[in-house]
CSV table of C-alpha atoms and ligand atoms in Angstrom, one decimal:
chain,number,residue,atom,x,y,z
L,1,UNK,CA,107.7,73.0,120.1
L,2,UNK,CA,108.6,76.4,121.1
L,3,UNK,CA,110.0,78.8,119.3
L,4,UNK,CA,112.3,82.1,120.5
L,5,UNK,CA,112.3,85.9,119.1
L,6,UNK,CA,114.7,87.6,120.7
L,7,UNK,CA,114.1,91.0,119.7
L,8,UNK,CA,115.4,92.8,123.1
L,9,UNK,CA,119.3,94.3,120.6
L,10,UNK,CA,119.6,98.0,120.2
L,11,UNK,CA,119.7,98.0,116.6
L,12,UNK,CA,122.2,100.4,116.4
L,13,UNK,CA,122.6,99.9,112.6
L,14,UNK,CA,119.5,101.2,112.4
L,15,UNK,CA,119.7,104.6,114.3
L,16,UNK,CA,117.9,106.8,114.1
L,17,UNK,CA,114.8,105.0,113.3
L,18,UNK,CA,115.1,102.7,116.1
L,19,UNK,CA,115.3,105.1,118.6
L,20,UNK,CA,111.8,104.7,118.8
L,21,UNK,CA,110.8,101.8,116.5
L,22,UNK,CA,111.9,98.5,116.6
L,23,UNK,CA,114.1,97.4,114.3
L,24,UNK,CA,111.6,94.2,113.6
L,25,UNK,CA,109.2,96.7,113.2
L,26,UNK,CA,110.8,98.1,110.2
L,27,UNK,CA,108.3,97.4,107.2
L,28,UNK,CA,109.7,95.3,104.4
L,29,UNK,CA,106.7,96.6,102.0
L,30,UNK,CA,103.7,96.8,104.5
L,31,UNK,CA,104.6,94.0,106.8
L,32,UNK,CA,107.2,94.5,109.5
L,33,UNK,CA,110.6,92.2,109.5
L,34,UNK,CA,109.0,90.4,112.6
L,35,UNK,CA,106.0,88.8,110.7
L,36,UNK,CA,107.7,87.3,108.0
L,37,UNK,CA,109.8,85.2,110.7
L,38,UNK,CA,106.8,84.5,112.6
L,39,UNK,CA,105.0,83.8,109.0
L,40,UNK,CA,107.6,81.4,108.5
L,41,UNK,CA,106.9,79.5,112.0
L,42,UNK,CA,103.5,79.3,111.5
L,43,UNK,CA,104.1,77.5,108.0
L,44,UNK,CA,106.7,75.3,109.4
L,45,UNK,CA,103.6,74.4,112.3
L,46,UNK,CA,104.9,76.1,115.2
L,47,UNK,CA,102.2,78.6,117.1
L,48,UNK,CA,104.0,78.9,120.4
L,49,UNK,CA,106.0,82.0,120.4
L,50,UNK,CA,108.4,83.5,122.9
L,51,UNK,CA,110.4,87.0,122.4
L,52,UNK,CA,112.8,88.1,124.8
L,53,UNK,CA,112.2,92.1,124.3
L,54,UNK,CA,113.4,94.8,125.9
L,55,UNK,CA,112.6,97.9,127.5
L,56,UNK,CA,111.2,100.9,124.9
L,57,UNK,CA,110.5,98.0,123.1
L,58,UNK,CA,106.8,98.0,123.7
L,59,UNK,CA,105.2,98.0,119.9
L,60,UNK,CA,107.2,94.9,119.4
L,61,UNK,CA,104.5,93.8,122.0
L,62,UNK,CA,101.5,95.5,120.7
L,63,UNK,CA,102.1,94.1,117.1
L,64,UNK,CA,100.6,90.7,117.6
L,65,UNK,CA,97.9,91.9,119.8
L,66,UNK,CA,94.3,92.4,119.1
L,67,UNK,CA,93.3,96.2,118.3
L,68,UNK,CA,89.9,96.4,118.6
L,69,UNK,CA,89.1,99.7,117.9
L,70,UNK,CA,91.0,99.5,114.1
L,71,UNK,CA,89.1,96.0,113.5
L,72,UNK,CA,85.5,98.4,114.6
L,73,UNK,CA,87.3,100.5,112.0
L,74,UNK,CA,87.8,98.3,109.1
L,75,UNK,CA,84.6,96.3,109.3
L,76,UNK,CA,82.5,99.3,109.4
L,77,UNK,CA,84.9,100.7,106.2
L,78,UNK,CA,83.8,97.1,104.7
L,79,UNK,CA,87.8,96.1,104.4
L,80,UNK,CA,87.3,92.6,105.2
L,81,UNK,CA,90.9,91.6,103.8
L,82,UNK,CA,92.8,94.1,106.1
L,83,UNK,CA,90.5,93.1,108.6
L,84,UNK,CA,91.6,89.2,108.1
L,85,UNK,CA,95.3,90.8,107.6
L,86,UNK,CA,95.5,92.7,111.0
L,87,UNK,CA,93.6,89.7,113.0
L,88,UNK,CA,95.2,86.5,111.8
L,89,UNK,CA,97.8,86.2,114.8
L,90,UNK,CA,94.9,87.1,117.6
L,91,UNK,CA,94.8,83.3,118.6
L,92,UNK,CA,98.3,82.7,118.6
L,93,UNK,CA,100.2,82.3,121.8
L,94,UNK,CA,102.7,84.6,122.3
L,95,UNK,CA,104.6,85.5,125.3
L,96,UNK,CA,107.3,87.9,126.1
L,97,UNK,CA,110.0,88.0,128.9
L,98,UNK,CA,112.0,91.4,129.5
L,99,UNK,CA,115.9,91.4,129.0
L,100,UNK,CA,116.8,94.6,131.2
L,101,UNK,CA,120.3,94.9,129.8
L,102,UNK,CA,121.6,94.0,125.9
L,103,UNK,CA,124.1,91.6,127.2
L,104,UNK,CA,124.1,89.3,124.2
L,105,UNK,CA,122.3,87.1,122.1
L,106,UNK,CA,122.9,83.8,124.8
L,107,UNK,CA,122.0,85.9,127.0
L,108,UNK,CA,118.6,87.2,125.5
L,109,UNK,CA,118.5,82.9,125.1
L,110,UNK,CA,118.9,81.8,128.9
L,111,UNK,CA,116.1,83.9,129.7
L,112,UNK,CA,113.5,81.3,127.7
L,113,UNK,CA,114.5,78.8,129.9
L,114,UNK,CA,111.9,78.5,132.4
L,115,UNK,CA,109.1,79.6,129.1
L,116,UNK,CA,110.9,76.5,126.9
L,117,UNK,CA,110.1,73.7,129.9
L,118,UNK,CA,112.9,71.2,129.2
L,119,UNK,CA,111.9,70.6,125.9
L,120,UNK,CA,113.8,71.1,122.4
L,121,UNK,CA,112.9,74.4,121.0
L,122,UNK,CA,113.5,76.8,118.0
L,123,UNK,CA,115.3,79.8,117.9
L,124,UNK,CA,115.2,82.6,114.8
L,125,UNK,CA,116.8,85.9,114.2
L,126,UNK,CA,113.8,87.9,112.2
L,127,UNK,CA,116.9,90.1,110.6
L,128,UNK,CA,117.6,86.9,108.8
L,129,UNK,CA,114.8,86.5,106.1
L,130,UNK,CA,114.9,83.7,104.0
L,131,UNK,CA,112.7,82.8,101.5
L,132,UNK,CA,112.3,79.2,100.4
L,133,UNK,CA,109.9,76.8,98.9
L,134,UNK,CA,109.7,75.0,102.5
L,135,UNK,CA,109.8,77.1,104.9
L,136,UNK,CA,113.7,76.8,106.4
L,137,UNK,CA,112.4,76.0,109.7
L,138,UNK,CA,109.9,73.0,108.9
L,139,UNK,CA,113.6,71.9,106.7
L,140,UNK,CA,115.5,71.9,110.0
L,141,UNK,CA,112.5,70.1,112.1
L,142,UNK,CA,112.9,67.5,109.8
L,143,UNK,CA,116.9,67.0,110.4
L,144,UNK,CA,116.0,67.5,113.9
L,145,UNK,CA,113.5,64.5,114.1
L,146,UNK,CA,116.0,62.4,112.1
L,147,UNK,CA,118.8,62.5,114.3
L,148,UNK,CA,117.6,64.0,117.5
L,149,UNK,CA,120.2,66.6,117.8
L,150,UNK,CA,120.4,70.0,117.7
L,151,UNK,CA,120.3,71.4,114.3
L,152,UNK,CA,121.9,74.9,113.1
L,153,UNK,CA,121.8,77.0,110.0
L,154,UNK,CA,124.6,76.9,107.6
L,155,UNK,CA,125.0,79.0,104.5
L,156,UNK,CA,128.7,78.9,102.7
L,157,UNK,CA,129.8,83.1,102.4
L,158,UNK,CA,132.6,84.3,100.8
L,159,UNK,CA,136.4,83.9,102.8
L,160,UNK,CA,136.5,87.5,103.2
L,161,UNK,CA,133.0,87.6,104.8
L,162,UNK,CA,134.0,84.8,107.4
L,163,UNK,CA,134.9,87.6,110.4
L,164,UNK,CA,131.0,89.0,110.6
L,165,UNK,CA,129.7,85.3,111.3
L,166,UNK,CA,130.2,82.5,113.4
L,167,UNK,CA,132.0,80.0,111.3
L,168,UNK,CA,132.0,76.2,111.7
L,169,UNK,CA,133.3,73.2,110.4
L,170,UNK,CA,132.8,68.8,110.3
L,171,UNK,CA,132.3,66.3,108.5
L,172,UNK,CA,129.0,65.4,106.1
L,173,UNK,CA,126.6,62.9,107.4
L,174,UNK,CA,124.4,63.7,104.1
L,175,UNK,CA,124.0,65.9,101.6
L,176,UNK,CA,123.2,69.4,103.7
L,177,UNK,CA,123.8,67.5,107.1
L,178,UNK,CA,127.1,68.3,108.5
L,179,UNK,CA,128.1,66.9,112.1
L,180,UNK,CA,129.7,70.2,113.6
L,181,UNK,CA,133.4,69.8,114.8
L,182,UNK,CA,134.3,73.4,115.2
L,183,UNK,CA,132.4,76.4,115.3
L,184,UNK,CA,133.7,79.6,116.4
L,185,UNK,CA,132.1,82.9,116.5
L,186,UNK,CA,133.5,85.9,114.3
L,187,UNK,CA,136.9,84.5,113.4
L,188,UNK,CA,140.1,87.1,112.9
L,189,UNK,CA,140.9,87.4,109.2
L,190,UNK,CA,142.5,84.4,107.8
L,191,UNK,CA,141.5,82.0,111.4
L,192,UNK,CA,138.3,80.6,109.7
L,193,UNK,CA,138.3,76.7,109.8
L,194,UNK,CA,135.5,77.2,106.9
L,195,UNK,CA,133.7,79.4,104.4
L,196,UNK,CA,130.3,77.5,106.7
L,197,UNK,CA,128.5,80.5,108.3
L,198,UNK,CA,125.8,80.2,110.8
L,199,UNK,CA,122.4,81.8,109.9
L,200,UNK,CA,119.8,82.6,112.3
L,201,UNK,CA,117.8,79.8,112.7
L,202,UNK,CA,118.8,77.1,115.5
L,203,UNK,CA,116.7,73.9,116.8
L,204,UNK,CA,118.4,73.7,120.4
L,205,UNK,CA,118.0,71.3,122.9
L,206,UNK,CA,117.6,72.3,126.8
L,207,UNK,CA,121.0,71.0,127.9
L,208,UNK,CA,122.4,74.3,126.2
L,209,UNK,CA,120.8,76.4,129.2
L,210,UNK,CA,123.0,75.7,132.2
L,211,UNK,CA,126.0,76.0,129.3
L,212,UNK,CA,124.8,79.3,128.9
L,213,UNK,CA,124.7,80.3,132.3
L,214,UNK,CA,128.6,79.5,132.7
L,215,UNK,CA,129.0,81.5,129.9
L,216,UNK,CA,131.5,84.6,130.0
L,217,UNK,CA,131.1,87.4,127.7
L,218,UNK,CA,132.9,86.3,124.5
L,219,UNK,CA,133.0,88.4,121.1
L,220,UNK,CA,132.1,92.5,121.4
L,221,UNK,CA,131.7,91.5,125.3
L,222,UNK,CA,128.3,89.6,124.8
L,223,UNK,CA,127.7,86.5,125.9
L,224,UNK,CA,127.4,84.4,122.8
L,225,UNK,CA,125.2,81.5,122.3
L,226,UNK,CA,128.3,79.9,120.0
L,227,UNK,CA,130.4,80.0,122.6
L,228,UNK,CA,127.6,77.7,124.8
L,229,UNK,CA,126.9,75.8,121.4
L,230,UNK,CA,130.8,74.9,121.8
L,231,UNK,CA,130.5,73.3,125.0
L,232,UNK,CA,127.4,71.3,123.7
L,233,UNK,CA,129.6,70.1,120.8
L,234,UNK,CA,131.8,68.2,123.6
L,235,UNK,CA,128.7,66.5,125.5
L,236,UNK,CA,126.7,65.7,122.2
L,237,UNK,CA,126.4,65.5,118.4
L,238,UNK,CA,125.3,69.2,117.3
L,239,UNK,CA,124.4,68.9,113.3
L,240,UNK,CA,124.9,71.5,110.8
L,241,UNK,CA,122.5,72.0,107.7
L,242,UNK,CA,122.4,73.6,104.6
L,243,UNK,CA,119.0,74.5,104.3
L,244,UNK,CA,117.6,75.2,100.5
L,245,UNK,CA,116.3,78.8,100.3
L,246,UNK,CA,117.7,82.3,99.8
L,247,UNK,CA,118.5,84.3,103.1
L,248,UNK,CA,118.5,88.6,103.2
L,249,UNK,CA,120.4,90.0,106.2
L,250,UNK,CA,117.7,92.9,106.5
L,251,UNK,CA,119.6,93.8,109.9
L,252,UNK,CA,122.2,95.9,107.8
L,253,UNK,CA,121.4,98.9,105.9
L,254,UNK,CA,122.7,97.4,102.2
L,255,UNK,CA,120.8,93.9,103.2
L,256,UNK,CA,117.7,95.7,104.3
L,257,UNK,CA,117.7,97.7,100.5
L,258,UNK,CA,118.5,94.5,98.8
L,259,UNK,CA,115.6,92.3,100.7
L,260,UNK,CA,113.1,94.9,99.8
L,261,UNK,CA,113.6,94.8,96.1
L,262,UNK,CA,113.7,91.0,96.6
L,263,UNK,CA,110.5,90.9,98.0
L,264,UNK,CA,108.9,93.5,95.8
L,265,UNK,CA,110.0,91.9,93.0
L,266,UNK,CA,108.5,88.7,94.3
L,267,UNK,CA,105.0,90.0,94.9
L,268,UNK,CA,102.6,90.2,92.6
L,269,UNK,CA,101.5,93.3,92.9
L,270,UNK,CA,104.6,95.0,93.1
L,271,UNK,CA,106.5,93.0,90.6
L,272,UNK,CA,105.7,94.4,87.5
L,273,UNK,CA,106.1,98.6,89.0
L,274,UNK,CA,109.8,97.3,90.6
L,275,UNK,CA,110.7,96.3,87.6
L,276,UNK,CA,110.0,98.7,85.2
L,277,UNK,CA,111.6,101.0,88.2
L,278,UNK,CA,114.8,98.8,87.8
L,279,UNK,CA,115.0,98.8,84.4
L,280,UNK,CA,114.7,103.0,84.0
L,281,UNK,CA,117.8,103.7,86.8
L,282,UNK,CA,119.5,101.0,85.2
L,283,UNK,CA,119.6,103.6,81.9
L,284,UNK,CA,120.0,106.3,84.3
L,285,UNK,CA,116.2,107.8,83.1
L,286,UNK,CA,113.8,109.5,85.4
L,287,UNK,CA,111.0,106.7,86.7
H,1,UTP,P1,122.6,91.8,116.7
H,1,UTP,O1,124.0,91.4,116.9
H,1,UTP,O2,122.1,91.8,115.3
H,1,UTP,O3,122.3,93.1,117.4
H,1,UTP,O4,121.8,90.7,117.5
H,1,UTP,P2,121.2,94.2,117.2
H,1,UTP,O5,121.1,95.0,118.4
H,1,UTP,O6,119.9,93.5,116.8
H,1,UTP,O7,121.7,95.1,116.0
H,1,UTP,P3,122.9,96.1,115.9
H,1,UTP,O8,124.1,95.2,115.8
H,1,UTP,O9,123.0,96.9,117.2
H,1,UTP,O10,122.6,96.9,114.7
H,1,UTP,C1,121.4,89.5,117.0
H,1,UTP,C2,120.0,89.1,117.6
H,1,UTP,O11,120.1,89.0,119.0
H,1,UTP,C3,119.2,89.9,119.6
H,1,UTP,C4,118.9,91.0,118.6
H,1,UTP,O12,117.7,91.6,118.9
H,1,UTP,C5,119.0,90.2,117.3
H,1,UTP,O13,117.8,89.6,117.0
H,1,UTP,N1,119.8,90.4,120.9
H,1,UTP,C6,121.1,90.8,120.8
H,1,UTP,C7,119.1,90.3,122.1
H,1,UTP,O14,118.0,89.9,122.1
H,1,UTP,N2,119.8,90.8,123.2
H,1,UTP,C8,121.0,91.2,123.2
H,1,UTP,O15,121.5,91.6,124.3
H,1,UTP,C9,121.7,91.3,122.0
């Protein structure tokens, strides 16, 4: 199975730095937001990557590529572990298709179509990182080969939240498993038919491409892949799943702050420093 970046927004949350970086090249610690999603694909067995990037975009495109001249580097430094660091995506396949204009996330989508070849595919937002025992990914493949739909993230957010998100709604097939009766994208205050957001991980089905091609532009004037997820909901079961895990939204500036503590507190050699660091501003002390 295939699974889709797409990398091509403007990251205007993120200005100025992404003027000129990508945002998914913004480091969480020492590895950009990109490799942790593609980290994540690996370990849920998927090694066939497609990003839909965009133009001014090209480090995005570089970042998985060999460099020889820093591996001549490193080896001759004796840095064997960077050296395994900086070359352990070199056999992956990765492939990238140009969106010229930011019209939308479905849109960045219908441009796979021809890469994806008819078959089911993944799709994940690297400013989504989620951290879990099983990768959230290989948890969806699994829901995905049990019913042989299309499966989409769902994590329950406070009422008040509901308006940033798309929001959906059904009834449970299983614990976690919800068959998806409404789903609409960035509800109006109070118009939620749930508190059941969608995350950005998807297992999609190829049927959702010529839905995406009839697609108008929907909310902020981008053509959505909800609204297309909608007209698959009247052609075919779509599922909703709960996945186990904790999910950052590194794509705000708050999220970002609170994903990097997360993660240095998680690592081993940050752990103990963050900490300490945490515990001295909590009494308001100099580090
Ligand atoms: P966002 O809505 O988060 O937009 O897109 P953004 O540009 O990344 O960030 P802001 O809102 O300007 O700060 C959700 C996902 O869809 C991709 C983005 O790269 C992100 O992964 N996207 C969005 C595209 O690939 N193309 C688009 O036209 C829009």
């Amino acid at each position: 199975m295939k699974i889709v970046f797409p990398v091509a927004g403007v990251g205007t949350r993120f200005l100025p730095a992404t003027k000129e970086v990508p945002k998914e090249i913004l480091p969480v610690i020492d590895r950009p937001l990109i490799q942790y999603a593609v980290e994540e694909a690996v370990a849920s067995g998927l090694s066939d990557f497609v990003f839909i990037t965009a133009p001014g975009k090209e480090a995005l495109e570089r970042y998985f590529a060999p460099n020889r001249p820093l591996d001549a580097f490193l080896r001759r430094q004796g840095k064997e572990k960077l050296l395994d660091d900086v070359r352990r995506f070199y056999r992956k396949r990765f492939a990238y298709i140009r969106q010229e204009q930011a019209l939308g996330f479905g849109h960045a989508i219908a441009l796979a179509e021809k890469a994806v070849g008819g078959r089911p595919f993944a799709i994940a937002l690297p400013d989504d990182l989620i951290l879990a025992d099983k990768p959230v990914l290989a948890q969806m493949l699994a829901v995905h080969r049990k019913y042989k739909a299309p499966v989409l993230a769902f994590m329950k957010v406070p009422r008040a939240e509901a308006p940033r998100y798309g929001i959906g709604a059904g009834p449970f097939l299983e614990e976690r498993v919800f068959s998806l009766e409404k789903l609409v994208e960035k509800p109006a205050p109070g118009k939620a038919p749930s508190n059941f957001a969608v995350i950005g991980r998807y297992i999609m089905t190829p049927d959702i491409f010529p839905l995406l091609q009839r697609a108008r532009r929907g909310a902020g004037g981008e053509i959505q892949l909800t609204d297309a997820v909608v007209e698959l909901m009247k052609r075919r079961r779509v599922l909703g799943y709960f996945f186990e895990g904790r999910r950052f939204d590194a794509g705000t500036t708050l999220g970002y702050v609170e994903t990097l503590l997360h993660v240095a507190l998680l690592r081993r050699d940050t752990r103990d420093f963050t900490r300490r660091l945490l515990r001295s501003l909590a009494r308001d002390e100099k580090p």
